[in-house]
C-alpha cells in the first residue's frame, strides 16, 4: 500500500515545471467568447475599473471600440498609452506601442484583440507575441479572444461558417493563460444586440445577420467555446487530482503522431491532431519523412511552415529518412512509443487507387500491428486537397527531357553502326544501359519517359517489320514487353537508389557538420579560439556570414562582436540581437519576431541564463529550411556549452588560486604565530617581572612597563590569528562540561579588569542552576565582547553584562553607551578583517568575527543592534543542558 501512495516522479516534475514557469512572469487573463459582440471588451473594462479602485495601476495598452458607445464610455477614467503610428503607403495605421508599455510597467495592462496582426515594421507580426513578451517581463495582461481565432479551431470554423479565418492564436498561448473568463450569450440574445446596432452599424449589421450571425453558426461556435472551456476544466481537474495522488484511474497513456509533409493539407492535419490530443489528454508529435525527392521552393516553404506550426501548437517534431514513407512512419512510431498514427486522405481518390489499395493510409493499415491508424479526410469542398495541383514542367524538367532524348539519339546511332555485328535483340541492352544512366541524373518522370521512348525506338529500328511500330513475330512481341518492363523497373530502381544515396549524403553531411563543429570547439584551448573555429565551421556548412556576441560580467551583451565574426551588424540588427538575448528566443529573419530583419539571431542558452547570441545572414535567395534551423540550434547549443565550460574553467581556476592562497595564508599565520608566541612570552614575563620587583625605576621602568603592555597586545593579536585559523580549518570543537555560569563570569571579570580600568562594569546575572557548556569557549566570547565594548566607547562610560536562562538557552547581553554602530555597517560587523569607519587605530577587525565563530561552534547565534538612546548591544544565545537535582530515594 505504501508503494501505491508514492507520488509519480513525472507528475512531480511536470508540476514543478509549471510552477517554475509561472514564478517570474506576469499573469494572463483572457476574456473568451464565441464571436464579436458578446461583450468581452466591455466586461474586461468593467473588471479593470474594479482593480483600479482596489489600488492597482491600470493602463490601457490598446482597446478597439468599433464604434460602440458603451465600450467608449467604459474607457473613461482609465489611463491609456498613446498609439504608435505606421505609414502604409497613403494610410496611417495606429498600433499598440509595446516599448512604451514595457517602460511604464503598470500593474495591469489591457490589450484588446489577441489575434490581431500588427502593421508591417512592428517588432512582432502578431499581437499575441507582444502579449507573451509583456507577461515574460512580469506585467499582468488582460486580453480578449474569439473562438474562431484559436489555431486548432480555424478549419472547423471555416467549414461551419464558410469564412476562412486569416488571424489565429496558437493553442499554446491559450495554455499560458492563468485565467480564462467565459463571456457567453445565447444566439438569440446576440442577434438581438446585432439588430439594435450594438455590434455593427447600418448595412454591415444586416449583412452580418444574413451570413456569419445565423442561428446555426452561432450555436456551433457557442458549442465549440463551451467545449474548449470544458477541456480546460478537465485539465485543471487532472492537475488537481495529480497533486492529491488520485490520478491513477484518470491518467491517459495515448500518444499521437501526425504525418506532416509539404502538402497544404498538413496544416489541417496538425490542427486536427492538436484538438484530438487536447480532448484525450494525450501527448502528440509530428513526423516528417525525407524521401530524397527534390522539393520546389514553394514546397520547401510550405514544409517549413507546417513544421513551425507544430512547434507553435506545442508539438514535438521528429524526422526520418527512407524511400518508403509507410515503413519509415511505422519505424518512427515504434521508436517514439506512439499509439495512434494520424494520416490524411483526399476524398478525390481515383478508381485505380481504390482498387489496388496503393494509398499511404492503406499501406500503414497493412504494416501496423500494435499501432492504430487514424485516417482524416480532407474538406470535401476541395479547398484543402492533400496533393497540390499539378504544375506545368519547369525549365529544369524540359532541360532534362531534352538531355534524355539526346541520350537516346546517341544510343540509337551507336546501335545502328553496330547493327551488322550484333543481333537486333541484343541491341536492347544498349537502351537499358541508357535508362540506367539517365536514372542517375534525371527525375523519376523523365526516367519513365525515357524508358518508354527507348522501347518504342528499339521497336521502330530493330524489330520486323523495320521502321514501323508494328510487331509481326510473337518472340518480338515478348521481347518488346520484356524490354519495356525491364527498362521501367531498372530505371525506377536506379532512381530509388540515387534518392536513397542523396538522403544518406544529406544525413551524413549533417552528422559530419555537427561532429566537425563539436571537434573544433572541443579541441580549442582558449575561448577566442573556440569562437573562431565555430564561426569558420558555420560558414562552411551554411555558406553564411556569422557573428557571435558574448555577455559580459554584468549580464549584458558586450558592445563589440567577436573579432573573428564575418557579419557586420547595423543598429537595427543589434537591437534585434539585444531582444533575442534578453528574451532567450530566436529573432529576426525566418522567425516570428521582427521577420523583416536581414539576419537571424539565436540565443546561446545555458542553465545559468543566456551566454550570448549567434547571428547568421544567409546568401540572397536561400531559405533557412527546417533541418538547417535544427542544425543551427544544435550549433548554438554546443557553442553555449563551450562558452559555459570556459567560464566554469575560469571560475575553477580562480577558486583554486584562492584556495591555495588561503591555505598558504593559514600556514604562514600558524607558523609565525607559534614561532613568535614563545619569545613574546619570555619578553612579556621578563618585563612584567622587572616592573613588579622594582628592579628598574625612572624612565627605564616606564619603558619596561610599555614593553609589557605592548607584549600583551601582541600576544592577543597572535591568539586571535590562531583562533581564526582553528575556526576556518574546522579544528576547533566544543567540549561541554558541567559548570557554574557565575564562576565563569567571575573569571572573565578578572581577565578584563586591566582592559576596563577606565570603565564601570555593571553585571546583572540572575541565579542559574548548573549548566553544561564549553567553559573555555564561553570565556573567550565574553572577553572579546567586553574588550570590544571598552575599545569603542569613551572613557568613563559604563559597560553592562546581563545573563539569564530562557528555557534550555542561556541569553547573554553585552551593551555600552558609546556612539553605536553605523546602520549601514551592521550587516558586515561580524565579517573577517572588517573595521568600522569610526574604529580606533590599532585593531585588526578579527575580534567580532572570532566571537561569531566561537558562538557557532557551540551551536549558538549572535546578533547586534543599536540601542534606542545610544550605544550598541550584542546578544548571543547558547543551547545548554540544565542540571536538575532529584530527591534521594528512601
PDB file of N, CA and C in Angstrom, residues 620-691:
ATOM      1  N   UNK A 620      21.566  35.807 -50.445  1.00  0.00           N
ATOM      2  CA  UNK A 620      20.263  36.143 -51.061  1.00  0.00           C
ATOM      3  C   UNK A 620      19.724  34.974 -51.875  1.00  0.00           C
ATOM      4  N   UNK A 621      18.421  34.744 -51.742  1.00  0.00           N
ATOM      5  CA  UNK A 621      17.773  33.677 -52.490  1.00  0.00           C
ATOM      6  C   UNK A 621      17.760  32.339 -51.789  1.00  0.00           C
ATOM      7  N   UNK A 622      18.457  32.194 -50.662  1.00  0.00           N
ATOM      8  CA  UNK A 622      18.470  30.934 -49.915  1.00  0.00           C
ATOM      9  C   UNK A 622      17.432  30.970 -48.806  1.00  0.00           C
ATOM     10  N   UNK A 623      16.994  29.794 -48.391  1.00  0.00           N
ATOM     11  CA  UNK A 623      15.960  29.647 -47.368  1.00  0.00           C
ATOM     12  C   UNK A 623      16.542  28.862 -46.204  1.00  0.00           C
ATOM     13  N   UNK A 624      16.240  29.305 -44.998  1.00  0.00           N
ATOM     14  CA  UNK A 624      16.631  28.564 -43.804  1.00  0.00           C
ATOM     15  C   UNK A 624      15.592  27.472 -43.574  1.00  0.00           C
ATOM     16  N   UNK A 625      15.850  26.307 -44.166  1.00  0.00           N
ATOM     17  CA  UNK A 625      14.904  25.215 -44.052  1.00  0.00           C
ATOM     18  C   UNK A 625      14.881  24.672 -42.629  1.00  0.00           C
ATOM     19  N   UNK A 626      13.881  23.820 -42.374  1.00  0.00           N
ATOM     20  CA  UNK A 626      13.675  23.365 -41.009  1.00  0.00           C
ATOM     21  C   UNK A 626      14.871  22.554 -40.516  1.00  0.00           C
ATOM     22  N   UNK A 627      15.385  21.630 -41.351  1.00  0.00           N
ATOM     23  CA  UNK A 627      16.514  20.825 -40.881  1.00  0.00           C
ATOM     24  C   UNK A 627      17.772  21.678 -40.724  1.00  0.00           C
ATOM     25  N   UNK A 628      17.913  22.732 -41.548  1.00  0.00           N
ATOM     26  CA  UNK A 628      19.029  23.653 -41.356  1.00  0.00           C
ATOM     27  C   UNK A 628      18.878  24.424 -40.049  1.00  0.00           C
ATOM     28  N   UNK A 629      17.638  24.806 -39.737  1.00  0.00           N
ATOM     29  CA  UNK A 629      17.420  25.520 -38.484  1.00  0.00           C
ATOM     30  C   UNK A 629      17.731  24.622 -37.292  1.00  0.00           C
ATOM     31  N   UNK A 630      17.324  23.359 -37.377  1.00  0.00           N
ATOM     32  CA  UNK A 630      17.658  22.439 -36.293  1.00  0.00           C
ATOM     33  C   UNK A 630      19.166  22.283 -36.149  1.00  0.00           C
ATOM     34  N   UNK A 631      19.868  22.258 -37.272  1.00  0.00           N
ATOM     35  CA  UNK A 631      21.322  22.151 -37.219  1.00  0.00           C
ATOM     36  C   UNK A 631      21.931  23.385 -36.562  1.00  0.00           C
ATOM     37  N   UNK A 632      21.424  24.568 -36.912  1.00  0.00           N
ATOM     38  CA  UNK A 632      21.938  25.794 -36.296  1.00  0.00           C
ATOM     39  C   UNK A 632      21.627  25.815 -34.800  1.00  0.00           C
ATOM     40  N   UNK A 633      20.433  25.353 -34.421  1.00  0.00           N
ATOM     41  CA  UNK A 633      20.098  25.299 -32.996  1.00  0.00           C
ATOM     42  C   UNK A 633      21.033  24.348 -32.254  1.00  0.00           C
ATOM     43  N   UNK A 634      21.411  23.226 -32.901  1.00  0.00           N
ATOM     44  CA  UNK A 634      22.393  22.334 -32.287  1.00  0.00           C
ATOM     45  C   UNK A 634      23.750  23.014 -32.169  1.00  0.00           C
ATOM     46  N   UNK A 635      24.135  23.764 -33.215  1.00  0.00           N
ATOM     47  CA  UNK A 635      25.381  24.524 -33.139  1.00  0.00           C
ATOM     48  C   UNK A 635      25.339  25.513 -31.974  1.00  0.00           C
ATOM     49  N   UNK A 636      24.215  26.223 -31.850  1.00  0.00           N
ATOM     50  CA  UNK A 636      24.091  27.209 -30.769  1.00  0.00           C
ATOM     51  C   UNK A 636      24.155  26.537 -29.398  1.00  0.00           C
ATOM     52  N   UNK A 637      23.544  25.358 -29.291  1.00  0.00           N
ATOM     53  CA  UNK A 637      23.582  24.637 -28.015  1.00  0.00           C
ATOM     54  C   UNK A 637      25.009  24.219 -27.675  1.00  0.00           C
ATOM     55  N   UNK A 638      25.719  23.653 -28.661  1.00  0.00           N
ATOM     56  CA  UNK A 638      27.101  23.240 -28.419  1.00  0.00           C
ATOM     57  C   UNK A 638      27.984  24.447 -28.099  1.00  0.00           C
ATOM     58  N   UNK A 639      27.752  25.547 -28.804  1.00  0.00           N
ATOM     59  CA  UNK A 639      28.538  26.752 -28.556  1.00  0.00           C
ATOM     60  C   UNK A 639      28.263  27.317 -27.165  1.00  0.00           C
ATOM     61  N   UNK A 640      26.999  27.277 -26.754  1.00  0.00           N
ATOM     62  CA  UNK A 640      26.665  27.750 -25.404  1.00  0.00           C
ATOM     63  C   UNK A 640      27.359  26.897 -24.342  1.00  0.00           C
ATOM     64  N   UNK A 641      27.389  25.583 -24.565  1.00  0.00           N
ATOM     65  CA  UNK A 641      28.095  24.713 -23.616  1.00  0.00           C
ATOM     66  C   UNK A 641      29.583  25.032 -23.583  1.00  0.00           C
ATOM     67  N   UNK A 642      30.158  25.344 -24.758  1.00  0.00           N
ATOM     68  CA  UNK A 642      31.580  25.673 -24.790  1.00  0.00           C
ATOM     69  C   UNK A 642      31.865  26.971 -24.044  1.00  0.00           C
ATOM     70  N   UNK A 643      31.005  27.970 -24.247  1.00  0.00           N
ATOM     71  CA  UNK A 643      31.188  29.236 -23.529  1.00  0.00           C
ATOM     72  C   UNK A 643      31.026  29.032 -22.028  1.00  0.00           C
ATOM     73  N   UNK A 644      30.016  28.247 -21.663  1.00  0.00           N
ATOM     74  CA  UNK A 644      29.805  27.967 -20.241  1.00  0.00           C
ATOM     75  C   UNK A 644      30.985  27.184 -19.662  1.00  0.00           C
ATOM     76  N   UNK A 645      31.507  26.241 -20.438  1.00  0.00           N
ATOM     77  CA  UNK A 645      32.670  25.484 -19.972  1.00  0.00           C
ATOM     78  C   UNK A 645      33.862  26.409 -19.747  1.00  0.00           C
ATOM     79  N   UNK A 646      34.062  27.359 -20.660  1.00  0.00           N
ATOM     80  CA  UNK A 646      35.176  28.297 -20.498  1.00  0.00           C
ATOM     81  C   UNK A 646      35.008  29.146 -19.243  1.00  0.00           C
ATOM     82  N   UNK A 647      33.788  29.620 -19.017  1.00  0.00           N
ATOM     83  CA  UNK A 647      33.537  30.419 -17.811  1.00  0.00           C
ATOM     84  C   UNK A 647      33.747  29.581 -16.550  1.00  0.00           C
ATOM     85  N   UNK A 648      33.296  28.326 -16.583  1.00  0.00           N
ATOM     86  CA  UNK A 648      33.484  27.466 -15.417  1.00  0.00           C
ATOM     87  C   UNK A 648      34.956  27.175 -15.177  1.00  0.00           C
ATOM     88  N   UNK A 649      35.720  27.001 -16.255  1.00  0.00           N
ATOM     89  CA  UNK A 649      37.157  26.778 -16.086  1.00  0.00           C
ATOM     90  C   UNK A 649      37.824  27.996 -15.463  1.00  0.00           C
ATOM     91  N   UNK A 650      37.428  29.192 -15.910  1.00  0.00           N
ATOM     92  CA  UNK A 650      37.986  30.404 -15.310  1.00  0.00           C
ATOM     93  C   UNK A 650      37.622  30.502 -13.833  1.00  0.00           C
ATOM     94  N   UNK A 651      36.353  30.203 -13.521  1.00  0.00           N
ATOM     95  CA  UNK A 651      35.944  30.256 -12.127  1.00  0.00           C
ATOM     96  C   UNK A 651      36.649  29.194 -11.294  1.00  0.00           C
ATOM     97  N   UNK A 652      36.811  27.988 -11.878  1.00  0.00           N
ATOM     98  CA  UNK A 652      37.512  26.926 -11.149  1.00  0.00           C
ATOM     99  C   UNK A 652      38.954  27.311 -10.888  1.00  0.00           C
ATOM    100  N   UNK A 653      39.604  27.898 -11.898  1.00  0.00           N
ATOM    101  CA  UNK A 653      40.984  28.333 -11.715  1.00  0.00           C
ATOM    102  C   UNK A 653      41.079  29.414 -10.644  1.00  0.00           C
ATOM    103  N   UNK A 654      40.125  30.361 -10.673  1.00  0.00           N
ATOM    104  CA  UNK A 654      40.135  31.415  -9.655  1.00  0.00           C
ATOM    105  C   UNK A 654      39.922  30.834  -8.258  1.00  0.00           C
ATOM    106  N   UNK A 655      39.004  29.851  -8.161  1.00  0.00           N
ATOM    107  CA  UNK A 655      38.760  29.219  -6.858  1.00  0.00           C
ATOM    108  C   UNK A 655      39.998  28.467  -6.378  1.00  0.00           C
ATOM    109  N   UNK A 656      40.660  27.752  -7.312  1.00  0.00           N
ATOM    110  CA  UNK A 656      41.871  27.023  -6.923  1.00  0.00           C
ATOM    111  C   UNK A 656      42.963  27.970  -6.452  1.00  0.00           C
ATOM    112  N   UNK A 657      43.127  29.083  -7.177  1.00  0.00           N
ATOM    113  CA  UNK A 657      44.125  30.065  -6.755  1.00  0.00           C
ATOM    114  C   UNK A 657      43.778  30.633  -5.392  1.00  0.00           C
ATOM    115  N   UNK A 658      42.473  30.929  -5.185  1.00  0.00           N
ATOM    116  CA  UNK A 658      42.059  31.467  -3.889  1.00  0.00           C
ATOM    117  C   UNK A 658      42.267  30.453  -2.778  1.00  0.00           C
ATOM    118  N   UNK A 659      41.955  29.171  -3.053  1.00  0.00           N
ATOM    119  CA  UNK A 659      42.148  28.145  -2.030  1.00  0.00           C
ATOM    120  C   UNK A 659      43.628  27.972  -1.690  1.00  0.00           C
ATOM    121  N   UNK A 660      44.478  27.972  -2.725  1.00  0.00           N
ATOM    122  CA  UNK A 660      45.904  27.839  -2.456  1.00  0.00           C
ATOM    123  C   UNK A 660      46.428  29.033  -1.671  1.00  0.00           C
ATOM    124  N   UNK A 661      45.971  30.233  -2.064  1.00  0.00           N
ATOM    125  CA  UNK A 661      46.401  31.436  -1.334  1.00  0.00           C
ATOM    126  C   UNK A 661      45.939  31.389   0.114  1.00  0.00           C
ATOM    127  N   UNK A 662      44.694  30.915   0.296  1.00  0.00           N
ATOM    128  CA  UNK A 662      44.170  30.854   1.663  1.00  0.00           C
ATOM    129  C   UNK A 662      44.914  29.812   2.487  1.00  0.00           C
ATOM    130  N   UNK A 663      45.235  28.655   1.867  1.00  0.00           N
ATOM    131  CA  UNK A 663      45.993  27.643   2.598  1.00  0.00           C
ATOM    132  C   UNK A 663      47.382  28.164   2.963  1.00  0.00           C
ATOM    133  N   UNK A 664      48.016  28.858   1.999  1.00  0.00           N
ATOM    134  CA  UNK A 664      49.332  29.431   2.284  1.00  0.00           C
ATOM    135  C   UNK A 664      49.236  30.478   3.373  1.00  0.00           C
ATOM    136  N   UNK A 665      48.180  31.279   3.323  1.00  0.00           N
ATOM    137  CA  UNK A 665      47.994  32.301   4.343  1.00  0.00           C
ATOM    138  C   UNK A 665      47.808  31.684   5.726  1.00  0.00           C
ATOM    139  N   UNK A 666      46.995  30.619   5.792  1.00  0.00           N
ATOM    140  CA  UNK A 666      46.787  29.961   7.083  1.00  0.00           C
ATOM    141  C   UNK A 666      48.065  29.326   7.599  1.00  0.00           C
ATOM    142  N   UNK A 667      48.809  28.703   6.652  1.00  0.00           N
ATOM    143  CA  UNK A 667      50.066  28.077   7.069  1.00  0.00           C
ATOM    144  C   UNK A 667      51.044  29.112   7.601  1.00  0.00           C
ATOM    145  N   UNK A 668      51.131  30.274   6.924  1.00  0.00           N
ATOM    146  CA  UNK A 668      52.022  31.332   7.400  1.00  0.00           C
ATOM    147  C   UNK A 668      51.576  31.871   8.745  1.00  0.00           C
ATOM    148  N   UNK A 669      50.243  32.077   8.885  1.00  0.00           N
ATOM    149  CA  UNK A 669      49.717  32.555  10.169  1.00  0.00           C
ATOM    150  C   UNK A 669      50.063  31.585  11.290  1.00  0.00           C
ATOM    151  N   UNK A 670      49.827  30.316  11.014  1.00  0.00           N
ATOM    152  CA  UNK A 670      50.052  29.313  12.051  1.00  0.00           C
ATOM    153  C   UNK A 670      51.529  29.230  12.418  1.00  0.00           C
ATOM    154  N   UNK A 671      52.386  29.228  11.383  1.00  0.00           N
ATOM    155  CA  UNK A 671      53.822  29.127  11.639  1.00  0.00           C
ATOM    156  C   UNK A 671      54.353  30.343  12.377  1.00  0.00           C
ATOM    157  N   UNK A 672      54.009  31.533  11.870  1.00  0.00           N
ATOM    158  CA  UNK A 672      54.502  32.755  12.507  1.00  0.00           C
ATOM    159  C   UNK A 672      53.967  32.919  13.922  1.00  0.00           C
ATOM    160  N   UNK A 673      52.674  32.536  14.083  1.00  0.00           N
ATOM    161  CA  UNK A 673      52.077  32.693  15.415  1.00  0.00           C
ATOM    162  C   UNK A 673      52.812  31.844  16.438  1.00  0.00           C
ATOM    163  N   UNK A 674      53.091  30.579  16.112  1.00  0.00           N
ATOM    164  CA  UNK A 674      53.777  29.711  17.060  1.00  0.00           C
ATOM    165  C   UNK A 674      55.229  30.127  17.261  1.00  0.00           C
ATOM    166  N   UNK A 675      55.888  30.591  16.193  1.00  0.00           N
ATOM    167  CA  UNK A 675      57.283  30.991  16.323  1.00  0.00           C
ATOM    168  C   UNK A 675      57.431  32.283  17.112  1.00  0.00           C
ATOM    169  N   UNK A 676      56.476  33.173  16.985  1.00  0.00           N
ATOM    170  CA  UNK A 676      56.557  34.457  17.683  1.00  0.00           C
ATOM    171  C   UNK A 676      56.043  34.348  19.113  1.00  0.00           C
ATOM    172  N   UNK A 677      55.115  33.424  19.354  1.00  0.00           N
ATOM    173  CA  UNK A 677      54.462  33.351  20.659  1.00  0.00           C
ATOM    174  C   UNK A 677      55.456  33.023  21.775  1.00  0.00           C
ATOM    175  N   UNK A 678      56.401  32.142  21.518  1.00  0.00           N
ATOM    176  CA  UNK A 678      57.357  31.745  22.563  1.00  0.00           C
ATOM    177  C   UNK A 678      58.268  32.894  22.985  1.00  0.00           C
ATOM    178  N   UNK A 679      58.956  33.578  22.037  1.00  0.00           N
ATOM    179  CA  UNK A 679      59.797  34.712  22.505  1.00  0.00           C
ATOM    180  C   UNK A 679      58.984  35.845  23.106  1.00  0.00           C
ATOM    181  N   UNK A 680      57.753  36.042  22.625  1.00  0.00           N
ATOM    182  CA  UNK A 680      56.928  37.089  23.220  1.00  0.00           C
ATOM    183  C   UNK A 680      56.580  36.765  24.667  1.00  0.00           C
ATOM    184  N   UNK A 681      56.321  35.509  24.922  1.00  0.00           N
ATOM    185  CA  UNK A 681      56.027  35.122  26.303  1.00  0.00           C
ATOM    186  C   UNK A 681      57.207  35.425  27.208  1.00  0.00           C
ATOM    187  N   UNK A 682      58.408  35.145  26.713  1.00  0.00           N
ATOM    188  CA  UNK A 682      59.615  35.431  27.511  1.00  0.00           C
ATOM    189  C   UNK A 682      59.780  36.924  27.736  1.00  0.00           C
ATOM    190  N   UNK A 683      59.580  37.720  26.673  1.00  0.00           N
ATOM    191  CA  UNK A 683      59.722  39.173  26.791  1.00  0.00           C
ATOM    192  C   UNK A 683      58.683  39.734  27.754  1.00  0.00           C
ATOM    193  N   UNK A 684      57.432  39.274  27.619  1.00  0.00           N
ATOM    194  CA  UNK A 684      56.364  39.774  28.476  1.00  0.00           C
ATOM    195  C   UNK A 684      56.621  39.434  29.937  1.00  0.00           C
ATOM    196  N   UNK A 685      57.030  38.182  30.193  1.00  0.00           N
ATOM    197  CA  UNK A 685      57.292  37.768  31.586  1.00  0.00           C
ATOM    198  C   UNK A 685      58.462  38.538  32.178  1.00  0.00           C
ATOM    199  N   UNK A 686      59.506  38.754  31.376  1.00  0.00           N
ATOM    200  CA  UNK A 686      60.670  39.478  31.892  1.00  0.00           C
ATOM    201  C   UNK A 686      60.329  40.933  32.194  1.00  0.00           C
ATOM    202  N   UNK A 687      59.604  41.575  31.273  1.00  0.00           N
ATOM    203  CA  UNK A 687      59.254  42.985  31.501  1.00  0.00           C
ATOM    204  C   UNK A 687      58.329  43.133  32.697  1.00  0.00           C
ATOM    205  N   UNK A 688      57.371  42.229  32.833  1.00  0.00           N
ATOM    206  CA  UNK A 688      56.442  42.299  33.963  1.00  0.00           C
ATOM    207  C   UNK A 688      57.172  42.060  35.279  1.00  0.00           C
ATOM    208  N   UNK A 689      58.126  41.140  35.261  1.00  0.00           N
ATOM    209  CA  UNK A 689      58.901  40.861  36.482  1.00  0.00           C
ATOM    210  C   UNK A 689      59.746  42.050  36.885  1.00  0.00           C
ATOM    211  N   UNK A 690      60.358  42.720  35.890  1.00  0.00           N
ATOM    212  CA  UNK A 690      61.175  43.898  36.216  1.00  0.00           C
ATOM    213  C   UNK A 690      60.330  45.006  36.809  1.00  0.00           C
ATOM    214  N   UNK A 691      59.123  45.185  36.326  1.00  0.00           N
ATOM    215  CA  UNK A 691      58.260  46.260  36.828  1.00  0.00           C
ATOM    216  C   UNK A 691      57.746  45.929  38.219  1.00  0.00           C
TER     217      UNK A 691
END
